[in-house]
Amino acid sequence: MAAYATFGLTPATRAGALLADGAYEVHREFLDFVVDGRPLLARLADVDGVSPLAADLGPTVFTSQVRALLLEGLPPLPGGRHVLYACPECEGLECGAVTAVIERDGADVVWRDFVWQTAPAPDPVRDGYRGVGPFRFRSAEYRAVLERLLADGVCGARRVLLVGPRVALFARLAAALRSIGIGAEITRDAAGAHAAEIRTYGAVAFERDVGEDERAAVRAAFAAAGSDAVFIEAPAPAVPLLVAQVEQALQRASHTLRRLTGLTAGAGRAHVGVAAACRVRLTVYRQDRFRRIRTVEVFEGRLEPGEHTVPLDARLRAGAFVVARTTGDVLVARLTA
């Protein structure tokens, strides 16, 4: 019997890029497989791929990928094969993918016969990865690592569902949210998700081009699931502002005690409500005539409990945003006329 290998997961990134012809490569974040303490992707030369445990998968899909690796159901490819790394752009088999047979052997789980596959029937002699595998994992350890992903998804206070395209603003937003520990998935098909998965999200943000019918279907699915997620109907036009909006929504969804009790802005001043003494920072975001975002720090200091007024530039036009931050709390307000 082959020696046992250890099994784990580690965060990994396939960095996006703008190409010389104006096309772009999508930024993807995913969990890589770790075998005997070494990321599996590092053993495979010149593979530009992401695992099926990608962070930007919509609800249901991520869970189905985990359950496939747990061998709960039929394998996705003939011969007991599973995709371990696929094309980051389209995830199609025709672009090429690293696949392997995943099977039970008594009480163990075995990964074997790694190949580069571009058609339904692979050629292990021509396209096999010599010297990679087979790997034998203890079933208890293997299952514990993957089942932890399903359990962690229940913590909805720090997860947000982004309904819209996977490119441009939302792609950058998802990356920024994950960098501060907020789970973010992008989808255009949330209405058919399972109720248990829907309840793992504390907030939902709609991209501006998502139509009212699609929004209504998503809201109905969340209502039917008994979710109390907060909906962000009109996202701000810049990633830092969007991050603040999401943080505010997640705090409302978690029903935690707030240090900041209110924020309004207009007529050359901002009004901030404070429940407990804390250090507060106020930042103004505005668009210039070229639609570029300009940022100005207007206040930072300790505020005592009560209502406070902070002067703003009287030339600021309606539509600018003011963000108030303190430790563990954030509020966003749009400047009124």
Coordinates of C-alpha atoms in Angstrom, one line a residue:
M1 CA 0.0 0.0 0.0
A2 CA 1.3 3.5 -0.9
A3 CA 2.2 5.8 2.0
Y4 CA -0.4 8.2 3.1
A5 CA -0.2 11.8 2.0
T6 CA -1.6 14.8 3.9
F7 CA -4.4 16.9 2.4
G8 CA -5.2 20.6 2.9
L9 CA -6.2 23.8 1.2
T10 CA -4.6 27.2 0.8
P11 CA -5.7 30.5 -0.7
A12 CA -4.3 31.2 -4.2
T13 CA -4.7 33.9 -6.8
R14 CA -4.5 34.0 -10.6
A15 CA -3.7 37.6 -11.1
G16 CA -5.6 39.5 -13.8
A17 CA -3.9 41.5 -16.5
L18 CA -4.5 44.0 -19.3
L19 CA -3.0 42.7 -22.5
A20 CA -1.4 44.7 -25.3
D21 CA -4.3 44.2 -27.6
G22 CA -6.8 45.7 -25.1
A23 CA -8.1 42.3 -23.9
Y24 CA -7.8 41.3 -20.3
E25 CA -7.2 38.2 -18.2
V26 CA -9.7 37.8 -15.4
H27 CA -8.5 38.0 -11.8
R28 CA -9.5 34.8 -10.0
E29 CA -9.1 33.8 -6.4
F30 CA -9.5 30.2 -5.4
L31 CA -8.4 27.5 -2.9
D32 CA -5.5 25.4 -4.1
F33 CA -5.0 21.8 -2.9
V34 CA -2.1 21.1 -0.6
V35 CA -0.5 17.7 -0.7
D36 CA 2.2 16.8 1.8
G37 CA 2.5 20.5 2.6
R38 CA 3.0 21.7 -1.0
P39 CA 0.5 23.3 -3.3
L40 CA -0.5 20.8 -6.0
L41 CA -0.5 23.5 -8.7
A42 CA 3.2 24.1 -8.0
R43 CA 3.9 20.4 -9.1
L44 CA 2.3 21.0 -12.5
A45 CA 4.5 22.9 -14.9
D46 CA 3.1 25.9 -16.9
V47 CA -0.5 25.4 -15.9
D48 CA -2.6 28.6 -16.0
G49 CA -5.7 27.3 -14.1
V50 CA -7.9 27.6 -11.1
S51 CA -9.4 24.9 -8.9
P52 CA -13.1 24.2 -8.8
L53 CA -13.1 25.9 -5.4
A54 CA -13.1 29.4 -6.8
A55 CA -14.1 32.3 -4.6
D56 CA -16.3 34.0 -7.3
L57 CA -18.7 31.1 -7.9
G58 CA -22.3 31.8 -7.2
P59 CA -24.4 30.0 -4.6
T60 CA -25.1 26.3 -5.2
V61 CA -22.1 25.9 -7.6
F62 CA -19.4 26.1 -4.9
T63 CA -21.3 23.6 -2.7
S64 CA -21.8 21.2 -5.6
Q65 CA -18.0 21.3 -6.3
V66 CA -17.2 20.5 -2.7
R67 CA -19.6 17.6 -2.7
A68 CA -18.2 16.3 -5.9
L69 CA -14.8 16.1 -4.3
L70 CA -16.4 14.3 -1.4
L71 CA -17.6 11.7 -3.9
E72 CA -21.2 12.4 -3.1
G73 CA -22.8 11.6 -6.5
L74 CA -21.6 10.7 -10.0
P75 CA -18.2 12.0 -11.2
P76 CA -18.4 14.9 -13.6
L77 CA -16.3 13.2 -16.3
P78 CA -16.3 9.6 -17.7
G79 CA -13.9 7.2 -16.0
G80 CA -14.3 8.6 -12.5
R81 CA -12.4 11.8 -13.5
H82 CA -12.7 15.2 -11.8
V83 CA -11.4 18.5 -12.9
L84 CA -8.7 19.8 -10.6
Y85 CA -7.7 22.9 -12.5
A86 CA -9.6 24.5 -15.4
C87 CA -9.2 27.6 -17.7
P88 CA -9.6 30.7 -15.6
E89 CA -11.4 32.5 -18.4
C90 CA -14.1 30.0 -19.4
E91 CA -13.6 26.9 -17.4
G92 CA -14.3 24.8 -20.5
L93 CA -12.6 21.5 -21.1
E94 CA -11.8 22.4 -24.7
C95 CA -9.3 25.0 -23.4
G96 CA -7.6 22.2 -21.4
A97 CA -7.8 21.1 -17.8
V98 CA -5.9 19.0 -15.3
T99 CA -8.0 16.0 -14.4
A100 CA -7.5 13.0 -12.2
V101 CA -9.4 9.9 -11.1
I102 CA -10.7 10.4 -7.6
E103 CA -12.0 7.2 -6.0
R104 CA -12.5 5.4 -2.7
D105 CA -10.2 2.5 -1.9
G106 CA -11.5 0.9 1.3
A107 CA -11.5 3.5 3.9
D108 CA -9.2 5.8 1.9
V109 CA -9.5 8.3 -0.8
V110 CA -7.1 8.1 -3.8
W111 CA -6.2 10.6 -6.4
R112 CA -4.4 9.0 -9.4
D113 CA -3.7 9.2 -13.2
F114 CA -3.2 13.0 -13.5
V115 CA -3.5 14.2 -17.1
W116 CA -3.9 17.3 -19.2
Q117 CA -7.3 16.8 -20.8
T118 CA -8.8 18.6 -23.8
A119 CA -11.4 16.0 -24.9
P120 CA -13.9 13.6 -23.2
A121 CA -11.4 10.7 -23.5
P122 CA -7.9 11.6 -22.3
D123 CA -4.6 10.1 -23.4
P124 CA -2.7 9.2 -20.2
V125 CA 0.4 8.0 -22.2
R126 CA 0.7 11.2 -24.2
D127 CA -0.6 13.8 -21.7
G128 CA -0.1 12.2 -18.3
Y129 CA 1.8 13.9 -15.5
R130 CA 4.6 11.5 -14.8
G131 CA 5.8 11.6 -11.2
V132 CA 2.6 13.3 -9.9
G133 CA 0.6 10.9 -7.7
P134 CA -1.0 8.7 -6.9
F135 CA -1.9 10.2 -3.6
R136 CA -3.6 8.2 -0.9
F137 CA -5.5 10.3 1.8
R138 CA -7.0 9.1 5.1
S139 CA -10.7 9.6 4.6
A140 CA -11.3 11.3 7.9
E141 CA -8.7 14.0 7.3
Y142 CA -9.8 14.4 3.7
R143 CA -13.5 14.8 4.5
A144 CA -12.8 17.1 7.5
V145 CA -11.0 19.6 5.3
L146 CA -13.7 19.7 2.7
E147 CA -16.6 19.6 5.0
R148 CA -15.2 22.6 6.9
L149 CA -15.9 24.6 3.8
L150 CA -19.5 23.7 3.9
A151 CA -19.7 24.5 7.6
D152 CA -17.9 27.9 7.3
G153 CA -20.5 29.0 4.7
V154 CA -23.1 29.1 7.5
C155 CA -21.5 32.2 8.9
G156 CA -23.6 34.7 6.9
A157 CA -22.7 38.0 8.7
R158 CA -19.5 38.3 6.6
R159 CA -20.7 37.2 3.2
V160 CA -22.1 39.2 0.4
L161 CA -23.7 38.2 -2.9
L162 CA -22.9 40.4 -5.9
V163 CA -25.6 40.1 -8.6
G164 CA -24.2 41.2 -11.9
P165 CA -21.4 40.5 -14.4
R166 CA -18.1 39.1 -13.2
V167 CA -16.0 41.8 -14.8
A168 CA -15.0 45.5 -14.2
L169 CA -16.4 47.1 -11.0
F170 CA -17.8 44.0 -9.3
A171 CA -14.6 41.9 -10.0
R172 CA -12.5 44.6 -8.3
L173 CA -15.1 44.9 -5.5
A174 CA -15.0 41.2 -4.8
A175 CA -11.2 41.2 -4.6
A176 CA -11.2 44.2 -2.2
L177 CA -13.8 42.6 0.1
R178 CA -11.9 39.3 0.3
S179 CA -8.8 41.2 1.2
I180 CA -10.5 42.4 4.4
G181 CA -12.0 39.1 5.3
I182 CA -15.5 39.4 3.7
G183 CA -16.6 36.5 1.5
A184 CA -17.9 37.7 -1.9
E185 CA -19.5 35.7 -4.7
I186 CA -20.6 37.1 -8.1
T187 CA -23.6 35.6 -9.9
R188 CA -26.4 36.3 -12.4
D189 CA -28.4 33.2 -11.3
A190 CA -29.3 33.5 -7.6
A191 CA -33.0 32.9 -7.8
G192 CA -32.6 29.1 -8.0
A193 CA -30.2 28.7 -5.1
H194 CA -31.0 26.5 -2.1
A195 CA -32.6 28.2 0.9
A196 CA -29.8 27.1 3.3
E197 CA -27.2 28.7 1.0
I198 CA -29.2 31.9 0.6
R199 CA -29.3 32.4 4.3
T200 CA -25.5 32.4 4.5
Y201 CA -25.4 35.9 2.9
G202 CA -25.8 39.0 5.0
A203 CA -26.0 41.4 2.1
V204 CA -26.8 41.5 -1.6
A205 CA -25.6 44.2 -4.0
F206 CA -27.1 44.7 -7.4
E207 CA -25.0 46.0 -10.3
R208 CA -26.7 49.0 -11.9
D209 CA -27.5 47.3 -15.2
V210 CA -29.4 44.5 -13.5
G211 CA -33.1 44.8 -14.5
E212 CA -36.0 45.1 -12.1
D213 CA -37.4 41.7 -13.0
E214 CA -34.1 40.0 -12.1
R215 CA -33.9 42.0 -8.9
A216 CA -37.5 41.0 -7.9
A217 CA -36.7 37.4 -8.5
V218 CA -33.6 37.6 -6.2
R219 CA -35.5 39.4 -3.5
A220 CA -38.3 36.8 -3.7
A221 CA -35.9 34.0 -3.4
F222 CA -34.3 35.6 -0.3
A223 CA -37.7 36.2 1.3
A224 CA -38.8 32.7 0.6
A225 CA -35.6 31.4 2.3
G226 CA -36.4 33.5 5.4
S227 CA -33.3 35.6 4.9
D228 CA -32.9 39.0 6.6
A229 CA -30.1 40.1 4.2
V230 CA -29.7 43.8 3.5
F231 CA -30.1 44.8 -0.2
I232 CA -27.9 47.4 -1.8
E233 CA -30.0 48.6 -4.7
A234 CA -27.9 51.5 -6.0
P235 CA -24.2 50.7 -5.5
A236 CA -21.7 53.6 -5.4
P237 CA -19.5 54.2 -8.5
A238 CA -16.1 53.4 -6.8
V239 CA -14.7 50.4 -5.1
P240 CA -13.8 52.1 -1.7
L241 CA -17.3 53.4 -1.5
L242 CA -18.8 50.1 -2.4
V243 CA -16.7 48.4 0.3
A244 CA -18.1 50.9 2.8
Q245 CA -21.7 50.3 1.7
V246 CA -21.2 46.5 2.0
E247 CA -19.7 46.8 5.5
Q248 CA -22.6 49.0 6.6
A249 CA -25.1 46.5 5.2
L250 CA -23.4 43.6 6.9
Q251 CA -23.4 45.4 10.2
R252 CA -27.2 46.0 9.9
A253 CA -27.7 42.4 9.0
S254 CA -25.8 41.2 12.1
H255 CA -27.8 43.4 14.5
T256 CA -24.7 44.3 16.5
L257 CA -24.5 47.4 18.7
R258 CA -23.4 50.4 16.8
R259 CA -21.0 53.1 17.9
L260 CA -22.1 55.3 15.0
T261 CA -25.9 55.9 15.3
G262 CA -26.5 58.2 12.3
L263 CA -24.9 60.1 9.4
T264 CA -26.5 62.8 7.2
A265 CA -24.8 65.4 4.9
G266 CA -26.0 68.5 3.2
A267 CA -25.9 72.3 3.1
G268 CA -22.1 72.4 3.8
R269 CA -22.1 70.2 6.9
A270 CA -22.3 66.6 8.0
H271 CA -24.1 65.4 11.1
V272 CA -22.8 62.4 13.0
G273 CA -24.4 60.5 15.8
V274 CA -22.1 58.8 18.3
A275 CA -23.3 56.3 20.9
A276 CA -20.0 55.7 22.7
A277 CA -16.8 57.8 22.8
C278 CA -14.6 56.8 19.8
R279 CA -12.2 58.1 17.2
V280 CA -14.1 58.9 14.0
R281 CA -12.8 59.6 10.5
L282 CA -14.9 61.4 7.9
T283 CA -14.1 61.1 4.2
V284 CA -15.8 62.7 1.2
Y285 CA -15.8 61.0 -2.2
R286 CA -16.9 63.0 -5.3
Q287 CA -16.8 62.6 -9.0
D288 CA -15.0 65.3 -11.1
R289 CA -16.1 66.4 -14.6
F290 CA -14.2 63.4 -16.1
R291 CA -16.0 61.0 -13.7
R292 CA -12.9 60.4 -11.8
I293 CA -13.3 59.8 -8.0
R294 CA -11.7 62.4 -5.8
T295 CA -11.2 61.8 -2.1
V296 CA -10.9 64.3 0.7
E297 CA -10.4 63.6 4.4
V298 CA -12.5 66.2 6.2
F299 CA -12.2 65.1 9.9
E300 CA -10.4 62.7 12.1
G301 CA -10.6 62.9 15.9
R302 CA -12.3 61.7 19.1
L303 CA -16.0 62.3 19.5
E304 CA -18.0 62.0 22.7
P305 CA -21.5 60.5 22.8
G306 CA -24.1 62.7 21.2
E307 CA -24.7 64.6 17.9
H308 CA -21.9 66.3 16.2
T309 CA -21.6 68.7 13.2
V310 CA -18.6 68.7 10.9
P311 CA -18.3 71.5 8.3
L312 CA -17.9 70.5 4.6
D313 CA -16.8 72.4 1.6
A314 CA -19.8 74.4 0.5
R315 CA -18.9 73.8 -3.1
L316 CA -19.6 70.1 -2.9
R317 CA -22.5 69.2 -5.2
A318 CA -25.4 66.9 -4.4
G319 CA -24.5 63.3 -5.1
A320 CA -21.1 63.2 -3.4
F321 CA -20.7 60.6 -0.7
V322 CA -19.6 61.0 3.0
V323 CA -18.2 58.0 4.8
A324 CA -17.8 57.9 8.6
R325 CA -15.6 55.2 10.1
T326 CA -14.6 54.1 13.6
T327 CA -13.3 50.8 14.8
G328 CA -15.8 48.1 13.8
D329 CA -18.4 50.5 12.4
V330 CA -19.0 52.4 9.2
L331 CA -21.8 54.6 7.8
V332 CA -22.3 56.0 4.3
A333 CA -24.5 59.0 3.4
R334 CA -25.1 60.8 0.1
L335 CA -24.9 64.5 0.1
T336 CA -28.2 66.2 -0.4
A337 CA -28.8 69.6 -1.9

